[in-house]
Coordinates of C-alpha atoms and ligand atoms in Angstrom, one line a residue:
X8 CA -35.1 -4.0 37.2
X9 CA -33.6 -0.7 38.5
X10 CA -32.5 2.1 37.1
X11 CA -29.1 1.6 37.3
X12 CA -29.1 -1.9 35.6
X13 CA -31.2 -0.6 33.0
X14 CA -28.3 2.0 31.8
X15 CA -26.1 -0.2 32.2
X16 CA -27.8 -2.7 29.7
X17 CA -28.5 0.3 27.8
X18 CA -24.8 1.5 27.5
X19 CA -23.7 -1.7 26.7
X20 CA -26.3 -2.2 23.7
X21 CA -24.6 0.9 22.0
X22 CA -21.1 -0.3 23.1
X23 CA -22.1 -3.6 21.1
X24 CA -23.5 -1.8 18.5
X25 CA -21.0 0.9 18.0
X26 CA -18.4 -1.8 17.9
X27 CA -20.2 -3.5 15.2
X28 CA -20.4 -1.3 12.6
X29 CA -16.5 0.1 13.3
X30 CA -15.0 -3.4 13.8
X31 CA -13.3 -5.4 10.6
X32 CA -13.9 -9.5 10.7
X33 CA -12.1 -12.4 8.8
X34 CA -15.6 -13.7 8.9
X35 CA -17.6 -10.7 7.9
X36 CA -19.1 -12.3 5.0
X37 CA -19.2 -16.1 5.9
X38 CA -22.9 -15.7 5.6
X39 CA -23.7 -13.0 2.8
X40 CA -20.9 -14.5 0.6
X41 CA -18.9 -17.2 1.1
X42 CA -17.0 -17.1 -2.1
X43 CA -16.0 -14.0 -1.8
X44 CA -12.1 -14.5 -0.6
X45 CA -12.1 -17.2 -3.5
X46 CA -13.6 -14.9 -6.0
X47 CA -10.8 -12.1 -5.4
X48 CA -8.2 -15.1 -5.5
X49 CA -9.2 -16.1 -9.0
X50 CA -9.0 -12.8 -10.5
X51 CA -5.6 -12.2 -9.3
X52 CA -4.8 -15.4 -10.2
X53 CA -5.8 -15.1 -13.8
X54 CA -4.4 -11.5 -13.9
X55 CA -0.8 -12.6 -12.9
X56 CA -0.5 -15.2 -14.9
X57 CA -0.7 -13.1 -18.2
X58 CA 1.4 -9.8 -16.1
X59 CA 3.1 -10.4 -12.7
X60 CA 3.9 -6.7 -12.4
X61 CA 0.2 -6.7 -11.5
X62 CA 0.9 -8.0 -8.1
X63 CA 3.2 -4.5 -7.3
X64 CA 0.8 -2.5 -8.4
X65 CA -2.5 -4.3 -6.2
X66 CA 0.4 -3.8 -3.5
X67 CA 1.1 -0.3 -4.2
X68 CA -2.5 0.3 -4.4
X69 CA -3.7 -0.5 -1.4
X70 CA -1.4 1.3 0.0
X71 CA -2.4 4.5 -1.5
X72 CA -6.2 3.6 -0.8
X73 CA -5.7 3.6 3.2
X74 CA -3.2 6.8 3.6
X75 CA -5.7 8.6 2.0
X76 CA -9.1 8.8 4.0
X77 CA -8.7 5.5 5.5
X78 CA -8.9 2.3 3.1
X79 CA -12.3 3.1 1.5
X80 CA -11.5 2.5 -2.0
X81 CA -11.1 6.0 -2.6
X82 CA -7.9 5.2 -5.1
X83 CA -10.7 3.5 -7.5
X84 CA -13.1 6.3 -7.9
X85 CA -12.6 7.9 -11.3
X86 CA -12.6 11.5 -12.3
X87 CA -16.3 13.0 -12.6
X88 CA -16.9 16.0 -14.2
X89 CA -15.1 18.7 -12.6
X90 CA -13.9 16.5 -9.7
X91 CA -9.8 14.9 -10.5
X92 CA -9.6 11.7 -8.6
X93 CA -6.8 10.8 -6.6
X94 CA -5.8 8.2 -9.1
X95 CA -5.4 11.4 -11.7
X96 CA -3.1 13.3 -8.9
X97 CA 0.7 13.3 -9.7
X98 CA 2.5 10.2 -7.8
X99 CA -0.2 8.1 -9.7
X100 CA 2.4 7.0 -12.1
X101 CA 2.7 3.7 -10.9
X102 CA -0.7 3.1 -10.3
X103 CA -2.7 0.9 -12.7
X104 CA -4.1 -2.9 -13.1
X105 CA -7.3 -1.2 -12.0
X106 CA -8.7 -3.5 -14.4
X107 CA -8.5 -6.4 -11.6
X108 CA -10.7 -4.8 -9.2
X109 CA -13.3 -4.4 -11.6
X110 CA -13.1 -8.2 -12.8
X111 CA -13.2 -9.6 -9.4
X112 CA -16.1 -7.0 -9.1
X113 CA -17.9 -7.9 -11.8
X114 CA -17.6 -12.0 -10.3
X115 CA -18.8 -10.9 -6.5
X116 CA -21.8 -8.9 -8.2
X117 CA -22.8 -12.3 -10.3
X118 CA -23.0 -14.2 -6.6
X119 CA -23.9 -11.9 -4.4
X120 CA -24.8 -8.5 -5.4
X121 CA -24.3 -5.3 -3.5
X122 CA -22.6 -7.0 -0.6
X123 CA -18.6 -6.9 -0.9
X124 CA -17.1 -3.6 -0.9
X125 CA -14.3 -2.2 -3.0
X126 CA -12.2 -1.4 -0.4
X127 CA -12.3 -4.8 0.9
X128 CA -11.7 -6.6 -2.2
X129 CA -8.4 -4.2 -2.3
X130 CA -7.4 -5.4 0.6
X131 CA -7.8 -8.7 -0.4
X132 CA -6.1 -8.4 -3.7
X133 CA -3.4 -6.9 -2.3
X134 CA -3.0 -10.2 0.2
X135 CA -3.1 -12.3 -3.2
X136 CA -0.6 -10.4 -4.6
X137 CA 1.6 -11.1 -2.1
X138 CA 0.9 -14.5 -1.5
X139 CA 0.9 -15.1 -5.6
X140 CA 4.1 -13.3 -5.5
X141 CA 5.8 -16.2 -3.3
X142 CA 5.2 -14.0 -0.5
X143 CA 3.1 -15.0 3.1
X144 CA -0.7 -15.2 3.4
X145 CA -3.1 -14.1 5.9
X146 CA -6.6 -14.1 6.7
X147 CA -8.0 -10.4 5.6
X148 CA -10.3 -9.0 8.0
X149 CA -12.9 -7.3 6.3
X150 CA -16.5 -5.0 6.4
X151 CA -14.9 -1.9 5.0
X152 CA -17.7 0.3 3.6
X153 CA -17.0 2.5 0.0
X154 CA -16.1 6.1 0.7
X155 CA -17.8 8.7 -2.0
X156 CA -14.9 10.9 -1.9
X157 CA -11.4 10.9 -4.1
X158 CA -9.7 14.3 -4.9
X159 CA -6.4 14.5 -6.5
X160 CA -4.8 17.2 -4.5
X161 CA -5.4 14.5 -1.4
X162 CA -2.3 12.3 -2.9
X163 CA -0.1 15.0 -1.1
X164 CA -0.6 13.5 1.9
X165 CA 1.4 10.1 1.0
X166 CA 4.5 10.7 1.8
X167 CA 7.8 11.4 -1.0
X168 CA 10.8 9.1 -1.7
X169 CA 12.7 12.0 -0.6
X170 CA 11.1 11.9 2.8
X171 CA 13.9 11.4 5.6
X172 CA 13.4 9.6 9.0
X173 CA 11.5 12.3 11.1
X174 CA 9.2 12.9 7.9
X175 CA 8.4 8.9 7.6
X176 CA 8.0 8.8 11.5
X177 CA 5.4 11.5 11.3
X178 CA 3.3 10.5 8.1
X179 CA 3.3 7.0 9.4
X180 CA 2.8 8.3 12.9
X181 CA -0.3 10.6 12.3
X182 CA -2.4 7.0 10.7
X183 CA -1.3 4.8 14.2
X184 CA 1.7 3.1 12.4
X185 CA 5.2 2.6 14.0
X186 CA 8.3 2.9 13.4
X187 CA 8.2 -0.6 12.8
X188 CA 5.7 -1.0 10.6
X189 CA 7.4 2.0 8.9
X190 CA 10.4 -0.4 8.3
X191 CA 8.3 -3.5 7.5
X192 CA 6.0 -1.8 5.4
X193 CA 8.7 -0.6 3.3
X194 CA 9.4 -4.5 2.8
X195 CA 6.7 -3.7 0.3
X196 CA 9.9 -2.2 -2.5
X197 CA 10.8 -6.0 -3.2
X198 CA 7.9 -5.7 -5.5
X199 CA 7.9 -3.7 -8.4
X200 CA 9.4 -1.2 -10.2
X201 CA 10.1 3.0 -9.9
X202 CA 10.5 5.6 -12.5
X203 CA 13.6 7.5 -12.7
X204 CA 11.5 10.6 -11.5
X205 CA 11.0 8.9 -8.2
X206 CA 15.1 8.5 -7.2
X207 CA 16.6 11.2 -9.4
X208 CA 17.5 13.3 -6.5
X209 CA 20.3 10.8 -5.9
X210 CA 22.6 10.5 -9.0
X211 CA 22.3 14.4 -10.3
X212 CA 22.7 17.0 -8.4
X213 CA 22.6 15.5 -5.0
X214 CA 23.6 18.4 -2.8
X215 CA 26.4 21.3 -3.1
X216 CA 29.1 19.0 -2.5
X217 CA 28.1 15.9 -4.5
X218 CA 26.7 14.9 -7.4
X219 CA 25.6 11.6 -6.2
X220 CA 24.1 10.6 -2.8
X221 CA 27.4 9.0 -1.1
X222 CA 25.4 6.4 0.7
X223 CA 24.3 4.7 -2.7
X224 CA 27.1 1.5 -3.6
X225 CA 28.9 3.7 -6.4
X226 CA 28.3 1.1 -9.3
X227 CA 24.9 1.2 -8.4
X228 CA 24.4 4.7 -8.8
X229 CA 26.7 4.4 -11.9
X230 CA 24.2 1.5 -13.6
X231 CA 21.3 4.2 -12.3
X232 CA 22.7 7.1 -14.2
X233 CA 22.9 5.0 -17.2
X234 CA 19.4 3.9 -17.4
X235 CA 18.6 7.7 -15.8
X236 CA 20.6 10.3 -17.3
X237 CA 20.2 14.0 -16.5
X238 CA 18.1 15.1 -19.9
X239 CA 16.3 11.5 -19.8
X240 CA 13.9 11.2 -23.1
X241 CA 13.2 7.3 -22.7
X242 CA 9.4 8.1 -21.4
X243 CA 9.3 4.8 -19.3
X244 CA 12.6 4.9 -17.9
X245 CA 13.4 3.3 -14.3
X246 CA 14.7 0.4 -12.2
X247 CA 13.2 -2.4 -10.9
X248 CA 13.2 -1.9 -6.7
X249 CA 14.7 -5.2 -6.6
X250 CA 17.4 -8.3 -8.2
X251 CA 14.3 -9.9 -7.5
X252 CA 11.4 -7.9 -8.7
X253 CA 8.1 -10.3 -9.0
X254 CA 9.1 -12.3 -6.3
X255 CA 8.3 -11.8 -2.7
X256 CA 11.6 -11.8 -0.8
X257 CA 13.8 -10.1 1.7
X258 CA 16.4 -8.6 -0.9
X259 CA 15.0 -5.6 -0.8
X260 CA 16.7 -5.6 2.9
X261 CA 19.9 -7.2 2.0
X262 CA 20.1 -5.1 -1.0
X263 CA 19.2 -1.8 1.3
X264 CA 22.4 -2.7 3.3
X265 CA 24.7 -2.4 0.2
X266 CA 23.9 0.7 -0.7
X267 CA 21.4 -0.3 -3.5
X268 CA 18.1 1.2 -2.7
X269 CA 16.3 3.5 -5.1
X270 CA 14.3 6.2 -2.6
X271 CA 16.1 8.2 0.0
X272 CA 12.9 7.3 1.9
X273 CA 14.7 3.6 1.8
X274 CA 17.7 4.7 2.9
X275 CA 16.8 6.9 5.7
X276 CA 15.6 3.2 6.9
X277 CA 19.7 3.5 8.2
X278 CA 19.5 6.9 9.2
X279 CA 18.9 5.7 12.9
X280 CA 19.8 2.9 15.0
X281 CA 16.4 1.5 15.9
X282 CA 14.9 1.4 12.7
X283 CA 18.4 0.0 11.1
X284 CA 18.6 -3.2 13.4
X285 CA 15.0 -3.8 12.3
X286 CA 16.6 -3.4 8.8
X287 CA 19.4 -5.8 9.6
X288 CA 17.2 -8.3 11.1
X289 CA 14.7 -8.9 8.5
X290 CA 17.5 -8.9 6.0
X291 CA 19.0 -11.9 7.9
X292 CA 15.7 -13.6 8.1
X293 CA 13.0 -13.7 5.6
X294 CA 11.0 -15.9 7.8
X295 CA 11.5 -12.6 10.6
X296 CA 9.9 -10.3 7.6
X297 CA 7.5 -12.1 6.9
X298 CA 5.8 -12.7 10.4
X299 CA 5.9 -9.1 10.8
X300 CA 4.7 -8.1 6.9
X301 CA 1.6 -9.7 8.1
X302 CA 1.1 -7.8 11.2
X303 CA 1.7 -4.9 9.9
X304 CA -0.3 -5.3 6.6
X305 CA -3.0 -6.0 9.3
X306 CA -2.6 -3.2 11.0
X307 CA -2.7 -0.9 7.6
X308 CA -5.4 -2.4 6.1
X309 CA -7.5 -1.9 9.2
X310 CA -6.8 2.1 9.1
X311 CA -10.8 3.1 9.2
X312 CA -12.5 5.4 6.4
X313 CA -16.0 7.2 6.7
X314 CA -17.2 5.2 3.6
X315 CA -20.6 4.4 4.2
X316 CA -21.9 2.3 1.0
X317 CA -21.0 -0.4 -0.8
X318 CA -20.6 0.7 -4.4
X319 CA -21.5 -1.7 -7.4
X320 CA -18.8 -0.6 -9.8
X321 CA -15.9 0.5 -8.3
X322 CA -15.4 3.4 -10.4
X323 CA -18.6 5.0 -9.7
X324 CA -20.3 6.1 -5.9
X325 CA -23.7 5.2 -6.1
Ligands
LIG408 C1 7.6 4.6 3.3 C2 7.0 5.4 2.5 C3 6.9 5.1 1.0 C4 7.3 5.8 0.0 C5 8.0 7.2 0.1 C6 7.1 5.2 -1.2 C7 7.3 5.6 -2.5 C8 7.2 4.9 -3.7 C9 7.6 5.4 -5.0 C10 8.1 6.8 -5.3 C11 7.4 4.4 -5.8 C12 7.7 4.4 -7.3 C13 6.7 5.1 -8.2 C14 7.2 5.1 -9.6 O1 8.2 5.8 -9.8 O2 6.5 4.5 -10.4 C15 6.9 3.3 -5.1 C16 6.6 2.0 -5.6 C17 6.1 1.0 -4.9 N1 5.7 1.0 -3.6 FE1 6.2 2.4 -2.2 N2 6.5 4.0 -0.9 C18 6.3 3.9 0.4 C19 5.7 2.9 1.1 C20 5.2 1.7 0.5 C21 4.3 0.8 1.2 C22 3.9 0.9 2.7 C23 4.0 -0.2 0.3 C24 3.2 -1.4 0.5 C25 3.2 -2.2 1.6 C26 4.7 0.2 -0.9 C27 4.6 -0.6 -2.1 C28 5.2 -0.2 -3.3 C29 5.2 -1.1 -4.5 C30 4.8 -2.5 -4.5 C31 5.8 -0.3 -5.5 C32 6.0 -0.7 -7.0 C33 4.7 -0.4 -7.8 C34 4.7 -1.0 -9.2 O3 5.7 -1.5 -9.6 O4 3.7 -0.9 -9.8 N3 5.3 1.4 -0.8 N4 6.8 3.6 -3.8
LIG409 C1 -1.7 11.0 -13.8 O1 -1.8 12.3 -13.4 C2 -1.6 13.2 -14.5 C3 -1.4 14.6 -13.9 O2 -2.5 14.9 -13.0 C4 -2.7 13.0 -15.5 O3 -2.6 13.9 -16.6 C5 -2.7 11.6 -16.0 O4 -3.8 11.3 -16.8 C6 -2.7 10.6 -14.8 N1 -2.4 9.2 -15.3 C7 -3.1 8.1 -15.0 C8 -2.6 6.8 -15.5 O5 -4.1 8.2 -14.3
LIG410 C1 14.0 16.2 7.6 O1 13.4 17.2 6.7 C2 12.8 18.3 7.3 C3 12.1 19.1 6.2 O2 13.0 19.4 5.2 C4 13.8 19.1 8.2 O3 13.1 20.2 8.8 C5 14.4 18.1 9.2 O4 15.4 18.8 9.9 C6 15.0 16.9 8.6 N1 15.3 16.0 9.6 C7 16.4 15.2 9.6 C8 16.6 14.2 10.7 O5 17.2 15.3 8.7

């Protein structure tokens, strides 16, 4: 064999290799677990059907997890000592049903310990959430590893519901995501539910001239201000981001179009004409949203973290 072969063999090997620890796979654990899809299904499964508010927040959560550093299950880490976690930082006020993760954990560490990460079974839950939710499914490419690193003052990086179009473009921009997926992956808001904190720029004191953002459907913003007032004291106050809130759907779209969408992130969705025919058409076809939810849920969910372990409570690093 000559030399030149031989590096050429050579280079390849670490191509292969490279590849192989970077690249995510729907059958990344056919071998080392099986079950392990099924396992995550369950404990969804059982979770919803005491709470479906516990699909939004899976949703949300994922989310969360791969803006910041990549989806390595840094949202699940706890606070340590002197160290705040990112689920401790300030926008964590929707975040909760934590208690899922570490159920379908606790199963995947009875079958096969030490082998399916937390980031992955986030991912996963977050696909079952969905689907539970009346939503598509997809096949969830997985092999995430566990980062060791969660810091509060990280959550600044995901971006505000007062964010407007060129702010959106450039958070989603700077993790590979379009504009598209920007407009799909806002799809997200027909699950859930916001605090009044998250869309109280709208209805009190807007801007100089007006009171109340005059793109919001005025009895909308007038049932808003009634469940929001300015000196609000109800401590759980808020709307749900939806008519239809557990279920899966395109409203969120239709609704968007009429002037009844909580965030100005949501409504800067209209703010230009590309991104508000892509709001147009998924809100005449649900079947449209869909296809692309799971392409760009894909393409999120594959947004690569340094973790490097896989952690056997999601809580804790090892
Ligand atoms: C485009 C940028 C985004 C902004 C500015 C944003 C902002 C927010 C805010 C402020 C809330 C309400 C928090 C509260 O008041 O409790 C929320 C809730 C939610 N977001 Fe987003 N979000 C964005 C993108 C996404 C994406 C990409 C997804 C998932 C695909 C998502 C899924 C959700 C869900 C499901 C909820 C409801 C959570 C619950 O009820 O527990 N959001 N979002
Ligand atoms: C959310 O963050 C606040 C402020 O940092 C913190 O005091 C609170 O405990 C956190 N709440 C949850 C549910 O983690
Ligand atoms: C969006 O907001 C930024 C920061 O406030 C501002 O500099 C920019 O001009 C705004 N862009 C648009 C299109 O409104």
């Amino acid at each position: 064999m000559n030399a030149h072969i031989l590096i050429n063999l050579l280079l390849t090997v670490i191509l292969v290799v490279s590849f192989e620890v970077q690249a995510l796979s729907p059958n990344y654990y056919d071998h080392s677990c099986p079950q392990a899809d099924n396992i995550v299904t369950n404990a969804v499964k059982k979770a919803m059907s005491n709470d479906k508010t516990v699909a939004a927040a899976l949703l949300r959560m994922h989310f969360h997890d791969c803006f910041i550093r990549g989806c390595d299950g840094s949202v699940l880490l706890d606070s340590k000592g002197k160290n705040k976690a990112e689920k401790d930082g300030p926008p964590n006020i929707s975040l909760h049903a934590f208690y899922v993760i570490d159920n379908a954990k606790k199963a995947l560490e009875e079958q096969c310990p030490g082998v399916v990460s937390c980031a992955d079974i986030l991912s996963l839950a977050a696909k079952d959430a969905v689907a539970l939710s009346g939503g598509p499914t997809w096949e969830v490419p997985k092999g995430r590893k566990d980062g060791r690193i969660s810091k509060a003052i990280e959550t600044r990086q995901l971006p505000a519901p007062t964010f407007n179009i060129s702010q959106l473009r450039q958070n989603f921009g700077q993790r590979g995501l379009s504009m598209q997926d920007l407009v799909v992956l806002s799809g997200g808001h027909t699950l859930g539910f916001a605090h009044c904190s998250s869309f109280q720029n709208r209805i009190h004191n807007f801007n100089t001239q007006k009171q109340v953002d005059p793109t919001l459907n005025p009895s909308f913003a007038a049932s808003l201000k009634g469940v929001c007032p300015a000196h609000n004291r109800v401590k759980n106050a808020g709307s749900t981001m939806d008519d239809t809130t557990t279920s899966f759907d395109n409203i969120y779209y239709r609704m968007l179009m009429q002037g009844k969408s909580l965030f100005s992130s949501d409504e800067a969705l209209l703010a230009v004409p590309s991104t508000k025919k892509l709001v147009a058409k998924y809100a005449s076809s649900n079947e449209d949203f869909e296809r692309a939810f799971v392409k760009s849920m894909i393409k999120m969910s594959s947004i690569i973290g340094n973790g490097n372990e896989v952690r056997l409570n999601c809580r804790k690093v090892r």
